[in-house]
CSV table of C-alpha atoms and ligand atoms in Angstrom, one decimal:
chain,number,residue,atom,x,y,z
A,13,UNK,CA,112.8,65.5,85.5
A,14,UNK,CA,112.8,61.9,85.7
A,15,UNK,CA,116.5,62.0,86.9
A,16,UNK,CA,117.0,65.1,88.9
A,17,UNK,CA,115.3,66.5,92.1
A,18,UNK,CA,111.9,68.4,91.5
A,19,UNK,CA,112.4,71.9,92.4
A,20,UNK,CA,109.6,73.5,94.4
A,21,UNK,CA,108.6,77.4,94.7
A,22,UNK,CA,106.7,78.3,97.8
A,23,UNK,CA,104.1,80.8,97.4
A,24,UNK,CA,103.4,82.9,100.8
A,25,UNK,CA,105.2,82.4,104.2
A,26,UNK,CA,102.6,81.6,106.8
A,27,UNK,CA,102.0,78.7,109.0
A,28,UNK,CA,101.2,75.8,106.5
A,29,UNK,CA,103.8,77.0,104.1
A,30,UNK,CA,106.4,76.5,107.0
A,31,UNK,CA,105.0,73.0,107.9
A,32,UNK,CA,105.0,72.3,104.0
A,33,UNK,CA,108.6,73.4,103.5
A,34,UNK,CA,109.8,71.4,106.7
A,35,UNK,CA,108.5,68.3,105.2
A,36,UNK,CA,109.8,68.9,101.7
A,37,UNK,CA,113.2,69.5,103.3
A,38,UNK,CA,113.1,65.8,104.5
A,39,UNK,CA,112.5,64.3,101.0
A,40,UNK,CA,115.5,63.4,99.3
A,41,UNK,CA,114.4,64.2,95.8
A,42,UNK,CA,112.8,67.5,96.6
A,43,UNK,CA,114.5,70.9,96.7
A,44,UNK,CA,113.2,74.3,97.8
A,45,UNK,CA,114.8,76.7,95.2
A,46,UNK,CA,112.5,80.0,95.8
A,47,UNK,CA,110.1,81.5,98.0
A,48,UNK,CA,107.9,84.5,97.4
A,49,UNK,CA,106.0,86.8,99.6
A,50,UNK,CA,104.2,90.0,99.3
A,51,UNK,CA,107.0,91.8,100.8
A,52,UNK,CA,110.8,91.0,100.6
A,53,UNK,CA,111.7,90.6,104.2
A,54,UNK,CA,109.4,87.6,105.2
A,55,UNK,CA,110.6,85.8,102.0
A,56,UNK,CA,114.3,86.4,102.9
A,57,UNK,CA,113.6,85.3,106.7
A,58,UNK,CA,111.8,82.0,105.1
A,59,UNK,CA,114.5,81.3,102.7
A,60,UNK,CA,117.2,81.7,105.4
A,61,UNK,CA,115.2,79.4,107.7
A,62,UNK,CA,114.9,76.7,105.2
A,63,UNK,CA,118.1,77.3,103.0
A,64,UNK,CA,116.3,78.6,100.0
A,65,UNK,CA,118.4,80.1,97.4
A,66,UNK,CA,116.2,82.7,96.1
A,67,UNK,CA,113.7,85.0,97.9
A,68,UNK,CA,111.1,87.2,95.9
A,69,UNK,CA,109.3,90.1,97.4
A,70,UNK,CA,106.5,89.8,94.5
A,71,UNK,CA,104.7,86.7,93.4
A,72,UNK,CA,105.4,87.4,89.6
A,73,UNK,CA,109.0,87.1,89.9
A,74,UNK,CA,108.3,83.5,91.4
A,75,UNK,CA,105.9,82.7,88.8
A,76,UNK,CA,108.2,83.7,85.9
A,77,UNK,CA,111.3,81.7,87.4
A,78,UNK,CA,112.2,79.0,84.8
A,79,UNK,CA,113.9,76.9,87.4
A,80,UNK,CA,110.8,76.3,89.5
A,81,UNK,CA,109.0,73.1,88.5
A,82,UNK,CA,106.2,73.4,90.7
A,83,UNK,CA,104.7,76.3,92.9
A,84,UNK,CA,102.8,75.5,96.3
A,85,UNK,CA,100.4,78.2,96.9
A,86,UNK,CA,99.9,78.7,100.6
A,87,UNK,CA,98.0,82.2,100.7
A,88,UNK,CA,94.5,82.4,102.5
A,89,UNK,CA,91.8,81.0,100.5
A,90,UNK,CA,90.8,84.3,98.9
A,91,UNK,CA,94.1,84.6,97.1
A,92,UNK,CA,94.3,81.1,95.7
A,93,UNK,CA,92.8,81.8,92.6
A,94,UNK,CA,95.0,84.9,91.8
A,95,UNK,CA,98.3,83.2,92.9
A,96,UNK,CA,97.7,80.0,91.4
A,97,UNK,CA,96.3,81.6,88.1
A,98,UNK,CA,99.5,83.8,87.8
A,99,UNK,CA,101.6,80.6,88.1
A,100,UNK,CA,99.8,78.6,85.8
A,101,UNK,CA,99.8,81.6,83.1
A,102,UNK,CA,103.5,81.8,83.3
A,103,UNK,CA,103.8,78.2,82.6
A,104,UNK,CA,104.6,76.7,86.3
A,105,UNK,CA,102.8,73.8,87.6
A,106,UNK,CA,100.9,74.3,90.8
A,107,UNK,CA,99.9,72.5,94.1
A,108,UNK,CA,97.1,74.8,95.5
A,109,UNK,CA,96.1,74.5,99.3
A,110,UNK,CA,92.6,73.7,100.2
A,111,UNK,CA,89.9,74.8,99.9
A,112,UNK,CA,91.0,75.1,96.2
A,113,UNK,CA,89.3,78.6,95.8
A,114,UNK,CA,86.6,80.8,97.1
A,115,UNK,CA,83.9,79.5,95.0
A,116,UNK,CA,83.3,77.2,91.9
A,117,UNK,CA,83.6,79.7,89.4
A,118,UNK,CA,87.4,80.4,90.5
A,119,UNK,CA,87.8,76.8,90.6
A,120,UNK,CA,86.5,76.4,87.0
A,121,UNK,CA,89.1,79.4,85.9
A,122,UNK,CA,92.1,77.7,87.3
A,123,UNK,CA,91.1,74.2,85.7
A,124,UNK,CA,90.6,75.9,82.3
A,125,UNK,CA,93.8,77.7,82.9
A,126,UNK,CA,95.8,74.5,83.7
A,127,UNK,CA,94.4,72.9,80.6
A,128,UNK,CA,95.2,75.7,78.5
A,129,UNK,CA,98.7,75.9,79.6
A,130,UNK,CA,99.0,72.4,79.6
A,131,UNK,CA,100.3,72.3,83.2
A,132,UNK,CA,99.8,70.0,86.3
A,133,UNK,CA,97.3,71.4,88.8
A,134,UNK,CA,96.0,69.8,92.1
A,135,UNK,CA,94.4,70.8,95.2
A,136,UNK,CA,96.4,70.1,98.3
A,137,UNK,CA,93.7,67.8,99.8
A,138,UNK,CA,96.5,65.9,101.8
A,139,UNK,CA,93.6,63.7,103.4
A,140,UNK,CA,93.1,62.1,100.1
A,141,UNK,CA,97.0,61.1,99.9
A,142,UNK,CA,96.9,59.8,103.4
A,143,UNK,CA,97.9,56.0,102.9
A,144,UNK,CA,95.2,54.9,105.6
A,145,UNK,CA,92.6,56.8,103.7
A,146,UNK,CA,93.5,55.3,100.7
A,147,UNK,CA,93.3,52.1,102.2
A,148,UNK,CA,89.8,52.9,103.8
A,149,UNK,CA,88.8,53.9,100.3
A,150,UNK,CA,89.8,50.6,98.8
A,151,UNK,CA,88.0,48.7,101.6
A,152,UNK,CA,84.8,50.4,100.9
A,153,UNK,CA,85.2,49.9,97.1
A,154,UNK,CA,86.0,46.4,97.5
A,155,UNK,CA,82.6,45.8,99.5
A,156,UNK,CA,83.9,45.4,102.9
A,157,UNK,CA,80.9,47.0,104.6
A,158,UNK,CA,78.5,46.5,101.7
A,159,UNK,CA,76.5,49.7,100.2
A,160,UNK,CA,77.4,52.8,102.0
A,161,UNK,CA,74.4,54.0,103.6
A,162,UNK,CA,75.7,56.6,105.8
A,163,UNK,CA,78.7,59.0,106.6
A,164,UNK,CA,79.1,61.1,109.5
A,165,UNK,CA,82.3,63.3,109.8
A,166,UNK,CA,83.1,66.3,111.8
A,167,UNK,CA,85.8,68.9,112.2
A,168,UNK,CA,85.6,71.5,114.9
A,169,UNK,CA,88.3,73.5,116.7
A,170,UNK,CA,88.2,75.4,119.6
A,171,UNK,CA,89.5,79.0,119.6
A,172,UNK,CA,92.6,78.1,121.5
A,173,UNK,CA,93.4,75.2,119.1
A,174,UNK,CA,93.2,77.7,116.1
A,175,UNK,CA,96.5,78.8,114.8
A,176,UNK,CA,96.8,82.8,115.5
A,177,UNK,CA,94.2,82.5,118.3
A,178,UNK,CA,95.2,84.9,121.4
A,179,UNK,CA,93.9,83.9,124.8
A,180,UNK,CA,91.6,81.4,123.3
A,181,UNK,CA,89.9,83.9,120.9
A,182,UNK,CA,90.4,84.6,117.4
A,183,UNK,CA,91.5,88.2,117.1
A,184,UNK,CA,89.5,90.4,114.7
A,185,UNK,CA,91.1,90.5,111.2
A,186,UNK,CA,92.3,86.9,111.6
A,187,UNK,CA,91.9,85.1,108.3
A,188,UNK,CA,89.0,82.8,109.6
A,189,UNK,CA,87.1,85.8,110.9
A,190,UNK,CA,87.5,88.0,107.8
A,191,UNK,CA,84.8,87.6,104.9
A,192,UNK,CA,87.6,89.3,102.5
A,193,UNK,CA,89.7,86.3,103.4
A,194,UNK,CA,87.1,83.6,102.9
A,195,UNK,CA,86.7,83.3,106.8
A,196,UNK,CA,84.5,80.7,108.7
A,197,UNK,CA,84.6,77.1,109.4
A,198,UNK,CA,83.2,75.8,106.2
A,199,UNK,CA,85.9,76.6,103.7
A,200,UNK,CA,88.6,76.0,106.2
A,201,UNK,CA,87.5,72.9,108.1
A,202,UNK,CA,84.3,71.7,106.6
A,203,UNK,CA,86.0,71.0,103.4
A,204,UNK,CA,87.6,67.8,104.9
A,205,UNK,CA,84.1,66.2,105.8
A,206,UNK,CA,82.7,67.2,102.4
A,207,UNK,CA,85.8,65.8,100.8
A,208,UNK,CA,85.7,62.6,103.0
A,209,UNK,CA,82.0,61.9,102.1
A,210,UNK,CA,82.7,62.7,98.5
A,211,UNK,CA,85.7,60.3,98.2
A,212,UNK,CA,83.4,57.5,99.1
A,213,UNK,CA,80.0,58.6,97.4
A,214,UNK,CA,80.9,61.2,94.8
A,215,UNK,CA,78.8,64.2,94.2
A,216,UNK,CA,75.4,64.6,96.3
A,217,UNK,CA,72.1,64.7,94.6
A,218,UNK,CA,70.6,67.0,97.6
A,219,UNK,CA,72.1,69.4,100.0
A,220,UNK,CA,70.4,70.8,103.2
A,221,UNK,CA,72.5,73.1,105.6
A,222,UNK,CA,72.0,75.2,108.8
A,223,UNK,CA,74.7,77.4,110.4
A,224,UNK,CA,75.4,80.1,113.3
A,225,UNK,CA,77.0,83.1,111.6
A,226,UNK,CA,79.4,85.6,113.4
A,227,UNK,CA,79.0,89.4,113.6
A,228,UNK,CA,81.3,89.6,110.6
A,229,UNK,CA,78.9,87.2,108.7
A,230,UNK,CA,81.0,84.1,108.4
A,231,UNK,CA,79.9,80.6,109.8
A,232,UNK,CA,80.9,80.0,113.2
A,233,UNK,CA,79.6,76.3,112.8
A,234,UNK,CA,77.8,74.7,109.9
A,235,UNK,CA,76.0,71.3,110.0
A,236,UNK,CA,75.1,70.1,106.5
A,237,UNK,CA,73.2,66.9,105.2
A,238,UNK,CA,74.1,65.5,101.9
A,239,UNK,CA,71.8,63.1,100.2
A,240,UNK,CA,72.4,60.5,97.3
A,241,UNK,CA,69.9,59.0,95.1
A,242,UNK,CA,71.4,55.4,96.1
A,243,UNK,CA,69.8,56.0,99.5
A,244,UNK,CA,73.0,57.2,101.1
A,245,UNK,CA,73.1,60.2,103.5
A,246,UNK,CA,76.1,62.2,105.0
A,247,UNK,CA,75.7,64.3,108.1
A,248,UNK,CA,78.5,66.6,108.4
A,249,UNK,CA,79.7,69.4,110.8
A,250,UNK,CA,82.4,71.9,111.1
A,251,UNK,CA,83.2,74.5,113.7
A,252,UNK,CA,85.5,77.2,114.9
A,253,UNK,CA,83.4,77.5,118.0
A,254,UNK,CA,84.5,74.4,119.7
A,255,UNK,CA,86.6,71.5,119.7
A,256,UNK,CA,84.6,68.5,118.4
A,257,UNK,CA,85.4,64.9,118.2
A,258,UNK,CA,87.0,65.1,114.8
A,259,UNK,CA,85.8,61.7,114.1
A,260,UNK,CA,84.4,60.1,111.1
A,261,UNK,CA,82.3,57.0,110.6
A,262,UNK,CA,81.0,55.1,107.5
A,263,UNK,CA,78.2,52.6,107.8
A,264,UNK,CA,77.1,50.2,105.1
A,265,UNK,CA,74.7,47.5,104.8
A,266,UNK,CA,77.1,45.0,106.0
A,267,UNK,CA,79.2,46.7,108.3
A,268,UNK,CA,81.0,50.0,109.5
A,269,UNK,CA,84.4,51.7,109.4
A,270,UNK,CA,85.3,54.2,112.7
A,271,UNK,CA,88.0,56.6,112.2
A,272,UNK,CA,89.0,58.0,115.5
A,273,UNK,CA,89.8,61.7,116.2
A,274,UNK,CA,91.8,63.4,113.4
A,275,UNK,CA,89.9,61.7,110.8
A,276,UNK,CA,91.7,63.7,108.0
A,277,UNK,CA,95.0,62.4,108.8
A,278,UNK,CA,94.2,59.0,110.8
A,279,UNK,CA,96.8,56.9,112.1
A,280,UNK,CA,94.5,54.0,112.6
A,281,UNK,CA,90.7,52.9,111.9
A,282,UNK,CA,88.6,50.1,112.9
A,283,UNK,CA,86.5,47.9,110.3
A,284,UNK,CA,83.5,46.4,111.8
A,285,UNK,CA,82.1,43.6,109.6
A,286,UNK,CA,78.8,42.0,110.5
A,287,UNK,CA,79.6,38.6,112.3
A,288,UNK,CA,83.4,39.1,112.8
A,289,UNK,CA,85.5,40.8,115.4
A,290,UNK,CA,86.6,44.2,115.0
A,291,UNK,CA,89.6,44.8,112.7
A,292,UNK,CA,92.1,47.3,113.3
A,293,UNK,CA,94.0,49.0,110.4
A,294,UNK,CA,97.0,50.9,112.0
A,295,UNK,CA,99.6,53.4,110.0
A,296,UNK,CA,102.8,52.0,108.9
A,297,UNK,CA,105.5,53.8,111.1
A,298,UNK,CA,107.5,54.4,107.8
A,299,UNK,CA,105.0,56.6,106.7
A,300,UNK,CA,106.2,59.1,109.1
A,301,UNK,CA,104.2,61.2,111.5
A,302,UNK,CA,100.3,61.6,110.7
A,303,UNK,CA,100.8,65.3,110.6
A,304,UNK,CA,103.3,64.9,107.6
A,305,UNK,CA,102.5,66.6,104.4
A,306,UNK,CA,105.0,64.6,102.5
A,307,UNK,CA,102.3,62.3,101.1
A,308,UNK,CA,100.7,65.0,98.9
A,309,UNK,CA,104.2,66.3,97.9
A,310,UNK,CA,105.3,62.8,96.9
A,311,UNK,CA,102.3,62.3,94.9
A,312,UNK,CA,103.0,65.7,93.3
A,313,UNK,CA,106.6,64.5,92.1
A,314,UNK,CA,105.4,61.2,91.1
A,315,UNK,CA,102.8,62.9,88.7
A,316,UNK,CA,105.3,65.4,87.3
A,317,UNK,CA,107.9,62.7,86.6
A,318,UNK,CA,105.3,60.5,84.7
A,319,UNK,CA,104.2,63.7,83.0
A,320,UNK,CA,100.5,63.6,84.3
A,321,UNK,CA,98.6,66.9,84.4
A,322,UNK,CA,96.5,66.0,87.4
A,323,UNK,CA,96.6,63.2,90.1
A,324,UNK,CA,94.5,60.2,89.9
A,325,UNK,CA,94.3,60.6,94.0
A,326,UNK,CA,93.0,64.1,93.8
A,327,UNK,CA,91.2,64.5,90.5
A,328,UNK,CA,90.2,68.0,89.3
A,329,UNK,CA,86.6,66.6,88.8
A,330,UNK,CA,86.5,65.7,92.3
A,331,UNK,CA,87.8,69.2,93.5
A,332,UNK,CA,85.2,70.9,91.5
A,333,UNK,CA,82.6,68.6,92.9
A,334,UNK,CA,83.6,69.6,96.3
A,335,UNK,CA,83.7,73.2,95.3
A,336,UNK,CA,80.1,73.0,93.9
A,337,UNK,CA,78.9,71.5,97.4
A,338,UNK,CA,80.4,74.2,99.2
A,339,UNK,CA,78.9,76.7,97.0
A,340,UNK,CA,75.6,75.2,97.5
A,341,UNK,CA,76.0,75.1,101.5
A,342,UNK,CA,77.1,78.7,101.7
A,343,UNK,CA,74.1,79.6,99.5
A,344,UNK,CA,71.7,77.8,102.0
A,345,UNK,CA,73.3,79.5,105.1
A,346,UNK,CA,73.5,82.6,103.5
A,347,UNK,CA,77.4,83.3,103.6
A,348,UNK,CA,78.9,85.5,100.7
A,349,UNK,CA,82.2,86.8,100.4
A,350,UNK,CA,83.4,90.0,98.5
A,351,UNK,CA,85.1,87.6,96.2
A,352,UNK,CA,82.1,86.1,95.0
A,353,UNK,CA,80.8,89.4,93.7
A,354,UNK,CA,84.3,90.1,92.1
A,355,UNK,CA,84.5,87.3,90.3
A,356,UNK,CA,81.2,87.5,88.8
A,357,UNK,CA,81.6,90.8,87.8
A,358,UNK,CA,84.9,90.4,86.3
A,359,UNK,CA,83.5,87.6,84.5
A,360,UNK,CA,80.4,89.3,83.1
A,361,UNK,CA,82.8,92.1,81.7
A,362,UNK,CA,84.8,89.6,79.7
B,1,NDP,N1,96.9,71.5,104.5
B,1,NDP,C1,96.5,71.9,106.0
B,1,NDP,O1,96.7,71.1,106.9
B,1,NDP,C2,96.3,73.2,106.2
B,1,NDP,C3,95.9,74.2,105.1
B,1,NDP,N2,95.9,75.4,105.2
B,1,NDP,C4,95.3,76.3,104.1
B,1,NDP,O2,96.5,77.2,103.8
B,1,NDP,C5,96.1,78.3,103.5
B,1,NDP,C6,96.8,79.4,104.5
B,1,NDP,O3,96.7,79.1,105.7
B,1,NDP,P1,97.7,79.4,107.1
B,1,NDP,O4,99.0,79.0,106.5
B,1,NDP,O5,97.3,79.0,108.1
B,1,NDP,O6,97.4,81.1,107.0
B,1,NDP,P2,98.4,82.2,107.4
B,1,NDP,O7,97.7,83.3,107.6
B,1,NDP,O8,99.3,81.5,108.6
B,1,NDP,O9,99.4,82.4,106.4
B,1,NDP,C7,99.1,82.8,105.0
B,1,NDP,C8,99.9,83.6,104.2
B,1,NDP,O10,99.5,84.3,103.1
B,1,NDP,C9,100.1,85.6,102.9
B,1,NDP,N3,98.8,86.5,103.0
B,1,NDP,C10,98.2,86.9,104.1
B,1,NDP,N4,97.1,87.8,104.0
B,1,NDP,C11,97.1,87.7,102.5
B,1,NDP,C12,96.4,88.3,101.6
B,1,NDP,N5,95.2,89.0,102.1
B,1,NDP,N6,96.5,88.1,100.2
B,1,NDP,C13,97.3,87.2,99.8
B,1,NDP,N7,98.4,86.7,100.6
B,1,NDP,C14,98.0,87.0,101.8
B,1,NDP,C15,101.1,85.9,104.0
B,1,NDP,O11,102.3,85.5,103.4
B,1,NDP,P3,103.3,86.6,103.1
B,1,NDP,O12,103.4,87.6,103.9
B,1,NDP,O13,104.4,85.9,102.9
B,1,NDP,O14,102.6,87.2,101.6
B,1,NDP,C16,100.5,84.9,105.1
B,1,NDP,O15,101.5,84.5,106.1
B,1,NDP,C17,94.4,78.4,103.7
B,1,NDP,O16,94.1,78.4,102.4
B,1,NDP,C18,94.2,77.3,104.5
B,1,NDP,O17,92.9,76.7,104.2
B,1,NDP,C19,96.0,76.0,106.4
B,1,NDP,C20,96.5,75.2,107.6
B,1,NDP,C21,96.7,74.0,107.6
B,2,NHF,O1,93.6,72.6,106.7
B,2,NHF,C1,93.7,72.7,108.1
B,2,NHF,C2,93.7,71.5,109.1
B,2,NHF,O2,93.9,72.0,110.3
B,2,NHF,C3,94.1,73.2,110.9
B,2,NHF,C4,94.4,73.3,112.2
B,2,NHF,O3,95.1,72.3,112.8
B,2,NHF,C5,93.2,74.3,110.3
B,2,NHF,O4,93.3,75.5,110.7
B,2,NHF,C6,93.6,74.2,108.7
B,2,NHF,O5,93.2,75.1,108.1
């Protein structure tokens, strides 16, 4: 693989699958060789749009395709476990969209499958691959702001900004309203503030949370307070009921870093070190548009070429730790999905 293009398969043909495919097409050493949908027609339309050679009307055929090096799973959250599991069992490497799975139990299943089949597996937490986020993490680790004491981060979108909304409202059956698809703000958007806090502080020692739920029983907005025995706190918020600032701030004993709107794919941030003028860090224009998913794709290809089974930028232990936090928050706010019970029952009968 060191010498040739990495051959990608795309599993599902929705909004993010198209965005990811468009970014892959721009990478000279990547090639999309196959796409799979639950039905043949969407796969064929996607294949035609992105110049993909093989279009499958089922997931199994993609998973079994020996000329696919890595599959990008882009289904709703509730299907990540099934789709990624199928691919790993068939010997494919997998990049799986965020949130990695519906719950920790499913996440552990996937990690176990990847290890059993000796395959590469990574959560598509593109924020962790963003060059400026990496820079921010390095500055914090180097002590630029002293010991981290507080993280604030929020991600709220107004109805009209959410993909698939009509007249500013999410139609019933939309994946973000549907408990069967893992709907609600926390798993879709809250995963970013949680992942941001845990990137800098690791897994929390304490978690409290409160939420407003929809009539379907998914969270419209959730606030969570995470705490660490070190004395750090993270105040996190997410919402599908209103467009918040989508900013993040990290305060330490000797300064602060402010990340402006769109903190999960920043194009700049400001470092305030006590007693010094603020320093602005800006994205390198050569890194492409801030919405580009190329950095995670490049990280997957780098790892595959190096023979690595997981990425040091998005380690599986970190993904599991985030899923543990999301489970704990859901438990506190009373959001349960049908898939939680299915997984538990299925495992109990093994
Ligand atoms: N990294 C990022 O910035 C983003 C990540 N995401 C993540 O990507 C995932 C998909 O989101 P998005 O693309 O917005 O969603 P969409 O609804 O646009 O697309 C999801 C696709 O999955 C397939 N699908 C739909 N329902 C089901 C089902 N019940 N079971 C299995 N497959 C189904 C369909 O493809 P087909 O008809 O071909 O089977 C559908 O087009 C989510 O987990 C989300 O969190 C989403 C947006 C941005
Ligand atoms: O991950 C995500 C990032 O932002 C999108 C909206 O712009 C979300 O819907 C999505 O799930």
